[in-house]
Amino acid sequence: MRSRRKLRFRLVVSFALFGFGLSALFAFAALNIRSRVEDQLVNASLLDDARWANQQAHEHPGGASGSRLLTGTVLSDRTLYKAPLQWQNLPNGVHDIYEVEGDGQRHHYKLAVYRENGIISFLRYDVSREELGKQQLLFSVIGAVFLFGLLSLVIGLWLSRKVLKPVSELARRLRDFRKTGQREPLAPHFADDEVGELALALDEYSQRLTAMVERDREFNSDVSHELRTPLAVIASTTELLQGSPDLTDKLRERLKRIERSSRQATELIEALLLLSRAERRGPTRGETTEVAKVASDVIESQRPQMRDKPISIELQVKQPLSVNAPASVLSVALTNLIGNAIKYTLEGTVTVEITGDRIEIIDTGPGIKPEDAERLFQRGVRGEGAGGSGAGLGLAIVRRLCDLYGWEVSMRPRTDTNGAIASIVFA
């Protein structure tokens, strides 16, 4: 999983790493160049002095100049002397040698060797003190690198606050808009830059979204009126026809089917409209609903689905339970779950069990496969052997309603016998 980091944090870290890396690279290059140039200059100077000493010894054997050179007075920290036997085979040039002096310390020398006119001249130069100076320079450069790294971090903090201030202001205005619900244009509050372009794009998106919500609201209002009226006419007409004394049993059964279909259509329309309003305005709370009472009403309304099937419905209230939601929301959810249990159960019992934090609908139908339990809540998915008509919207609507109110709805197969268990766990 990719870790999430704030944009400001990434900017600060990037700026600090860039400053630290650039300072370290510059320090390394400076030290390397200084060491190479210094080494070349020292070698060239030593070799020139050795050549000059050789010429002086050749032109003035035993003279004052040669004597002055042999005593090392050319430079205060250089000494010219006759070569030990182990140095006599060294070729012309400058060589690095290490010797332990009388103080017990190991010293680093540069030894310049020059052969000409049968004379070998040596010039030894102690570079130990310069190496100590190099160490001090190295420590100073390391300290400077860390200092510039810290300075880069401080500058990065300041620049990130400066650069991201318009973005933070845009986010604050969006949060205020979400709290107050009053839309106001964002673009006039920002400069004509990238953030201003983003604010303008958000304004255009907000306008399109507002128009879409208005159209949706008008459509829901029209649908609510236009569909409820004919369904109410169908329901009242069916009720009047069922009261006629000269109806045959076949016609009476057909009228009951029309009544059930009308009631199911009314419940589906109510559920869709309720869900649409709730998702647009947020869940409606403040109303306490007795789960047992709603479950009892739903069971009575679903009894006509049993027809002549050898099944029974039981309501078991082990603990009283109330939820902070409208009764219509719970009724829509339970109607779908209990109705499905009755539809799929050919014989046996449908048990509605209420405990301290949940309600479970347990049936003795054919059951479900464990891998299909979650798929049944997807839109357009219907269980095997469902038969009849429908688009498979019932359980999908139940899932959306439960998610809206923070409830957890699930379906699982029974382990003791055939059947399935549908449950709603209330938050």
Coordinates of C-alpha atoms in Angstrom, one line a residue:
M1 CA 0.0 0.0 0.0
R2 CA 1.4 3.4 -0.9
S3 CA 1.8 5.6 2.0
R4 CA 0.0 8.9 2.0
R5 CA 1.9 12.1 2.5
K6 CA 0.8 15.7 2.5
L7 CA 1.9 17.8 -0.5
R8 CA 3.6 20.2 1.9
F9 CA 5.6 17.4 3.5
R10 CA 6.7 16.2 0.1
L11 CA 7.8 19.7 -1.0
V12 CA 9.7 20.3 2.2
V13 CA 11.5 16.9 2.1
S14 CA 12.3 17.3 -1.6
F15 CA 13.7 20.8 -1.1
A16 CA 15.8 19.8 2.0
L17 CA 17.1 16.7 0.2
F18 CA 18.0 18.8 -2.9
G19 CA 19.8 21.4 -0.8
F20 CA 21.6 18.8 1.2
G21 CA 22.6 16.7 -1.8
L22 CA 23.8 19.7 -3.8
S23 CA 25.9 21.0 -0.9
A24 CA 27.4 17.6 -0.3
L25 CA 28.2 17.2 -4.1
F26 CA 29.8 20.7 -4.1
A27 CA 31.8 19.9 -1.0
F28 CA 33.0 16.6 -2.4
A29 CA 34.0 18.2 -5.7
A30 CA 35.8 21.1 -3.9
L31 CA 37.8 18.8 -1.6
N32 CA 38.7 16.5 -4.5
I33 CA 39.8 19.4 -6.8
R34 CA 41.8 21.0 -3.9
S35 CA 43.6 17.8 -3.1
R36 CA 44.5 17.1 -6.7
V37 CA 45.7 20.6 -7.5
E38 CA 47.6 20.8 -4.2
D39 CA 49.3 17.5 -4.8
Q40 CA 50.3 18.5 -8.4
L41 CA 51.7 21.8 -7.2
V42 CA 53.7 20.3 -4.3
N43 CA 55.1 17.6 -6.6
A44 CA 56.1 20.1 -9.3
S45 CA 57.7 22.4 -6.7
L46 CA 59.6 19.6 -5.0
L47 CA 60.9 18.3 -8.3
D48 CA 62.0 21.7 -9.5
D49 CA 63.8 22.3 -6.2
A50 CA 65.5 18.9 -6.4
R51 CA 66.6 19.7 -10.0
W52 CA 67.9 23.1 -8.9
A53 CA 69.8 21.5 -6.0
N54 CA 71.3 19.0 -8.4
Q55 CA 72.5 21.7 -10.7
Q56 CA 74.0 23.7 -7.8
A57 CA 75.8 20.7 -6.5
H58 CA 77.2 20.0 -10.0
E59 CA 78.3 23.6 -10.7
H60 CA 79.6 24.4 -7.2
P61 CA 80.8 21.2 -5.6
G62 CA 81.3 21.8 -1.9
G63 CA 80.3 25.5 -2.5
A64 CA 78.2 27.6 -0.2
S65 CA 75.1 27.2 -2.2
G66 CA 75.3 23.4 -2.1
S67 CA 76.0 23.5 1.6
R68 CA 73.0 25.8 2.2
L69 CA 70.8 23.4 0.2
L70 CA 72.1 20.3 1.9
T71 CA 71.2 21.8 5.3
G72 CA 67.6 22.3 4.2
T73 CA 67.6 26.0 4.4
V74 CA 65.9 26.5 1.0
L75 CA 62.5 26.2 2.8
S76 CA 61.9 26.1 6.5
D77 CA 60.2 22.7 6.4
R78 CA 62.2 21.0 3.7
T79 CA 65.5 19.2 4.0
L80 CA 68.0 18.2 1.4
Y81 CA 70.4 15.4 2.3
K82 CA 72.4 12.5 1.0
A83 CA 70.3 9.5 0.2
P84 CA 70.1 6.4 2.4
L85 CA 70.9 3.2 0.6
Q86 CA 67.2 2.1 0.3
W87 CA 66.4 5.3 -1.7
Q88 CA 69.2 4.9 -4.3
N89 CA 67.1 2.8 -6.7
L90 CA 64.1 5.2 -6.7
P91 CA 63.5 6.7 -10.2
N92 CA 63.2 10.4 -10.9
G93 CA 60.0 11.9 -9.6
V94 CA 58.1 12.5 -6.4
H95 CA 57.4 9.5 -4.1
D96 CA 55.2 9.1 -1.0
I97 CA 57.1 7.6 1.9
Y98 CA 56.1 6.9 5.5
E99 CA 58.6 6.9 8.4
V100 CA 58.4 6.6 12.2
E101 CA 60.3 9.6 13.7
G102 CA 61.8 9.9 17.2
D103 CA 58.5 11.0 18.7
G104 CA 57.0 7.6 17.8
Q105 CA 54.6 9.1 15.3
R106 CA 54.3 7.8 11.8
H107 CA 54.9 10.7 9.4
H108 CA 54.0 11.1 5.8
Y109 CA 56.7 12.5 3.5
K110 CA 57.0 13.4 -0.2
L111 CA 60.4 12.5 -1.5
A112 CA 61.6 14.2 -4.7
V113 CA 64.4 12.3 -6.5
Y114 CA 66.5 13.8 -9.4
R115 CA 69.4 12.1 -11.1
E116 CA 71.7 14.1 -13.4
N117 CA 75.5 14.4 -14.0
G118 CA 76.2 11.4 -11.8
I119 CA 74.6 13.2 -8.9
I120 CA 71.4 12.1 -7.0
S121 CA 69.6 14.8 -5.2
F122 CA 66.8 14.2 -2.7
L123 CA 64.3 16.6 -1.2
R124 CA 62.0 15.4 1.5
Y125 CA 58.9 17.3 2.5
D126 CA 56.7 16.6 5.6
V127 CA 53.1 16.7 4.6
S128 CA 51.7 15.4 8.0
R129 CA 50.8 18.9 9.1
E130 CA 49.0 19.6 5.8
E131 CA 47.0 16.3 6.3
L132 CA 46.0 17.6 9.7
G133 CA 44.9 20.8 8.0
K134 CA 43.0 18.7 5.4
Q135 CA 41.1 16.9 8.3
Q136 CA 40.2 20.2 9.8
L137 CA 39.0 21.4 6.4
L138 CA 37.0 18.2 6.0
F139 CA 35.2 18.6 9.3
S140 CA 34.5 22.2 8.4
V141 CA 33.0 21.2 5.1
I142 CA 30.9 18.5 6.7
G143 CA 29.6 21.1 9.2
A144 CA 28.9 23.5 6.3
V145 CA 26.9 20.8 4.4
F146 CA 24.7 20.1 7.4
L147 CA 24.3 23.8 8.0
F148 CA 23.2 24.3 4.4
G149 CA 20.9 21.3 4.7
L150 CA 19.2 22.8 7.7
L151 CA 19.0 26.1 5.9
S152 CA 17.4 24.3 2.9
L153 CA 14.9 22.7 5.3
V154 CA 13.9 26.1 6.8
I155 CA 13.6 27.7 3.3
G156 CA 11.6 24.7 2.2
L157 CA 9.2 25.1 5.1
W158 CA 8.8 28.8 4.4
L159 CA 8.3 28.3 0.6
S160 CA 5.9 25.4 1.0
R161 CA 3.7 27.6 3.3
K162 CA 3.9 30.4 0.8
V163 CA 3.3 28.3 -2.3
L164 CA 0.5 26.2 -0.8
K165 CA -1.3 29.0 1.0
P166 CA -3.7 29.5 -2.0
V167 CA -4.4 25.8 -2.1
S168 CA -5.2 25.7 1.7
E169 CA -7.4 28.8 1.2
L170 CA -9.3 27.0 -1.6
A171 CA -9.8 23.9 0.6
R172 CA -11.0 26.1 3.5
R173 CA -13.6 27.7 1.3
L174 CA -14.8 24.4 0.0
R175 CA -15.2 23.1 3.6
D176 CA -17.1 26.2 4.5
F177 CA -19.4 25.7 1.5
R178 CA -20.0 22.1 2.6
K179 CA -20.9 23.3 6.2
T180 CA -23.1 26.2 5.2
G181 CA -24.6 24.7 2.0
Q182 CA -24.5 28.2 0.4
R183 CA -22.5 28.2 -2.9
E184 CA -20.5 31.2 -3.8
P185 CA -18.0 31.6 -6.7
L186 CA -14.4 30.7 -5.8
A187 CA -12.5 32.1 -8.8
P188 CA -12.8 35.8 -7.8
H189 CA -10.9 35.1 -4.6
F190 CA -7.7 33.8 -6.3
A191 CA -5.1 35.2 -8.7
D192 CA -5.0 34.2 -12.4
D193 CA -2.7 31.3 -11.9
E194 CA -2.9 27.5 -11.6
V195 CA -4.9 27.7 -8.4
G196 CA -7.3 30.3 -10.0
E197 CA -7.8 27.9 -12.9
L198 CA -8.6 25.1 -10.5
A199 CA -11.1 27.4 -8.7
L200 CA -12.7 28.3 -12.0
A201 CA -13.0 24.6 -12.9
L202 CA -14.6 23.9 -9.5
D203 CA -17.1 26.7 -10.0
E204 CA -18.1 25.3 -13.4
Y205 CA -18.4 21.8 -11.9
S206 CA -20.5 23.1 -9.1
Q207 CA -22.8 24.8 -11.5
R208 CA -23.3 21.6 -13.5
L209 CA -23.8 19.6 -10.3
T210 CA -26.3 22.1 -8.9
A211 CA -28.3 22.0 -12.1
M212 CA -28.3 18.2 -12.1
V213 CA -29.5 18.2 -8.5
E214 CA -32.3 20.6 -9.3
R215 CA -33.4 18.4 -12.3
D216 CA -33.2 15.3 -10.0
R217 CA -35.3 17.0 -7.4
E218 CA -37.9 18.1 -9.9
F219 CA -38.0 14.7 -11.4
N220 CA -38.4 13.0 -8.0
S221 CA -41.3 15.3 -7.2
D222 CA -43.0 14.7 -10.5
V223 CA -42.5 10.9 -10.3
S224 CA -43.8 10.9 -6.7
H225 CA -47.0 12.6 -7.8
E226 CA -47.5 10.9 -11.1
L227 CA -46.9 7.4 -10.0
R228 CA -48.6 7.5 -6.6
T229 CA -51.9 8.7 -8.1
P230 CA -52.5 5.8 -10.5
L231 CA -51.3 3.2 -7.9
A232 CA -53.7 4.6 -5.4
V233 CA -56.5 4.3 -8.0
I234 CA -55.5 0.7 -8.7
A235 CA -55.4 -0.1 -5.0
S236 CA -58.8 1.5 -4.2
T237 CA -60.5 0.0 -7.3
T238 CA -59.1 -3.5 -6.4
E239 CA -60.4 -3.1 -2.9
L240 CA -63.9 -2.1 -4.1
L241 CA -64.0 -5.0 -6.6
Q242 CA -63.0 -7.5 -3.9
G243 CA -66.1 -6.5 -2.0
S244 CA -68.4 -7.5 -4.8
P245 CA -70.5 -10.6 -3.8
D246 CA -70.7 -12.1 -7.3
L247 CA -66.9 -12.6 -7.7
T248 CA -65.7 -16.1 -8.6
D249 CA -62.8 -17.6 -6.7
K250 CA -60.6 -17.3 -9.9
L251 CA -61.3 -13.6 -10.3
R252 CA -60.8 -13.0 -6.6
E253 CA -57.4 -14.6 -6.8
R254 CA -56.5 -12.4 -9.7
L255 CA -57.6 -9.3 -7.8
K256 CA -55.4 -10.3 -4.9
R257 CA -52.4 -10.7 -7.3
I258 CA -53.2 -7.2 -8.7
E259 CA -53.4 -5.8 -5.1
R260 CA -50.0 -7.4 -4.1
S261 CA -48.3 -6.1 -7.3
S262 CA -49.7 -2.7 -6.6
R263 CA -48.5 -2.7 -3.0
Q264 CA -45.1 -3.9 -4.1
A265 CA -44.8 -1.2 -6.7
T266 CA -45.9 1.4 -4.1
E267 CA -43.3 0.1 -1.7
L268 CA -40.6 0.2 -4.3
I269 CA -41.4 3.7 -5.4
E270 CA -41.4 4.8 -1.7
A271 CA -38.1 3.2 -1.2
L272 CA -36.5 4.8 -4.2
L273 CA -37.9 8.3 -3.4
L274 CA -36.8 7.9 0.3
L275 CA -33.4 6.8 -0.7
S276 CA -33.0 9.6 -3.2
R277 CA -34.1 12.3 -0.7
A278 CA -31.9 10.8 2.1
E279 CA -28.7 10.6 -0.1
R280 CA -29.3 14.2 -1.2
R281 CA -30.1 15.7 2.1
G282 CA -28.5 13.2 4.5
P283 CA -30.1 10.5 6.7
T284 CA -33.1 11.6 8.7
R285 CA -32.7 11.0 12.4
G286 CA -34.3 12.1 15.6
E287 CA -37.2 9.6 15.3
T288 CA -37.0 6.4 17.5
T289 CA -38.5 3.3 15.9
E290 CA -39.4 0.0 17.7
V291 CA -37.9 -2.7 15.6
A292 CA -40.4 -5.4 16.8
K293 CA -43.4 -3.3 15.9
V294 CA -42.1 -2.6 12.3
A295 CA -41.2 -6.3 11.9
S296 CA -44.7 -7.4 13.0
D297 CA -46.3 -5.0 10.5
V298 CA -44.1 -6.2 7.7
I299 CA -44.8 -9.8 8.5
E300 CA -48.6 -9.2 8.4
S301 CA -48.3 -7.3 5.1
Q302 CA -46.2 -10.2 3.6
R303 CA -48.5 -13.1 4.6
P304 CA -50.5 -13.0 1.3
Q305 CA -47.3 -14.1 -0.4
M306 CA -47.5 -17.4 1.5
R307 CA -50.5 -18.5 -0.5
D308 CA -51.0 -22.2 0.1
K309 CA -47.4 -23.0 0.8
P310 CA -46.9 -25.1 4.0
I311 CA -44.8 -22.5 5.8
S312 CA -45.2 -20.5 8.9
I313 CA -43.7 -17.1 10.1
E314 CA -42.5 -16.6 13.6
L315 CA -41.4 -13.4 15.4
Q316 CA -39.1 -13.9 18.3
V317 CA -38.2 -10.8 20.4
K318 CA -35.4 -11.9 22.7
Q319 CA -34.5 -8.3 23.6
P320 CA -36.4 -5.1 22.9
L321 CA -34.6 -3.0 20.3
S322 CA -35.1 0.6 19.1
V323 CA -33.2 2.4 16.3
N324 CA -32.8 6.1 15.6
A325 CA -34.3 6.1 12.1
P326 CA -37.7 6.6 10.5
A327 CA -40.0 3.6 10.5
S328 CA -40.4 3.8 6.7
V329 CA -36.6 3.2 6.2
L330 CA -36.7 0.1 8.4
S331 CA -39.9 -1.1 6.8
V332 CA -38.4 -0.9 3.3
A333 CA -35.4 -2.9 4.4
L334 CA -37.4 -5.6 6.3
T335 CA -40.0 -5.9 3.5
N336 CA -37.3 -6.9 1.1
L337 CA -35.5 -9.3 3.4
I338 CA -38.7 -11.0 4.8
G339 CA -40.3 -11.0 1.4
N340 CA -37.3 -12.8 -0.1
A341 CA -37.3 -15.3 2.7
I342 CA -41.0 -16.1 2.1
K343 CA -40.5 -16.2 -1.7
Y344 CA -37.6 -18.8 -1.6
T345 CA -39.0 -21.0 1.2
L346 CA -41.3 -23.7 -0.2
E347 CA -41.9 -25.3 3.1
G348 CA -40.8 -25.0 6.7
T349 CA -40.5 -21.8 8.9
V350 CA -39.4 -18.2 8.4
T351 CA -38.1 -16.9 11.8
V352 CA -37.6 -13.2 12.5
E353 CA -35.4 -13.0 15.5
I354 CA -34.6 -9.7 17.3
T355 CA -31.7 -9.4 19.8
G356 CA -29.9 -6.5 21.5
D357 CA -28.2 -5.1 18.4
R358 CA -29.6 -6.9 15.4
I359 CA -32.5 -8.5 13.6
E360 CA -32.1 -11.8 11.7
I361 CA -34.4 -13.4 9.2
I362 CA -33.8 -17.2 9.2
D363 CA -35.5 -19.4 6.6
T364 CA -35.6 -23.0 5.5
G365 CA -35.3 -22.4 1.8
P366 CA -32.7 -23.8 -0.6
G367 CA -30.0 -21.6 0.9
I368 CA -27.2 -19.7 -0.9
K369 CA -23.6 -20.4 -1.8
P370 CA -21.1 -18.6 0.4
E371 CA -19.4 -17.0 -2.6
D372 CA -22.7 -15.6 -3.8
A373 CA -23.7 -14.0 -0.4
E374 CA -22.1 -10.6 -1.2
R375 CA -23.1 -10.6 -4.9
L376 CA -26.8 -10.7 -4.0
F377 CA -26.5 -7.1 -2.8
Q378 CA -25.2 -5.8 -6.1
R379 CA -27.6 -4.0 -8.5
G380 CA -29.2 -6.3 -11.0
V381 CA -28.1 -9.6 -9.4
R382 CA -30.9 -12.0 -8.5
G383 CA -30.7 -15.3 -6.6
E384 CA -31.0 -18.7 -8.4
G385 CA -34.5 -19.8 -8.8
A386 CA -36.0 -16.4 -8.1
G387 CA -38.5 -16.7 -10.9
G388 CA -41.1 -14.1 -11.5
S389 CA -40.3 -10.6 -12.7
G390 CA -38.1 -7.9 -11.3
A391 CA -34.7 -6.3 -12.0
G392 CA -32.9 -7.4 -8.8
L393 CA -33.1 -4.0 -7.1
G394 CA -34.5 -5.0 -3.7
L395 CA -31.3 -6.1 -1.9
A396 CA -29.3 -3.4 -3.6
I397 CA -31.7 -0.8 -2.2
V398 CA -31.5 -2.4 1.2
R399 CA -27.7 -2.2 1.1
R400 CA -27.8 1.5 0.2
L401 CA -30.3 2.3 2.9
C402 CA -28.2 0.5 5.5
D403 CA -25.0 2.2 4.4
L404 CA -26.7 5.5 4.7
Y405 CA -27.7 4.9 8.3
G406 CA -24.5 3.1 9.3
W407 CA -26.1 -0.4 9.5
E408 CA -24.5 -3.6 8.4
V409 CA -26.6 -5.9 6.3
S410 CA -25.4 -9.4 5.3
M411 CA -26.5 -12.7 4.0
R412 CA -25.0 -16.1 4.8
P413 CA -26.0 -19.8 4.5
R414 CA -27.2 -21.8 7.4
T415 CA -24.8 -24.4 8.8
D416 CA -27.3 -26.6 10.6
T417 CA -29.7 -27.2 7.8
N418 CA -30.8 -25.8 4.4
G419 CA -31.7 -22.2 4.3
A420 CA -30.2 -18.7 4.6
I421 CA -29.8 -16.1 7.3
A422 CA -30.2 -12.4 6.5
S423 CA -29.2 -10.0 9.2
I424 CA -29.1 -6.3 9.9
V425 CA -26.7 -5.1 12.6
F426 CA -27.6 -1.7 13.9
A427 CA -24.8 0.7 14.8

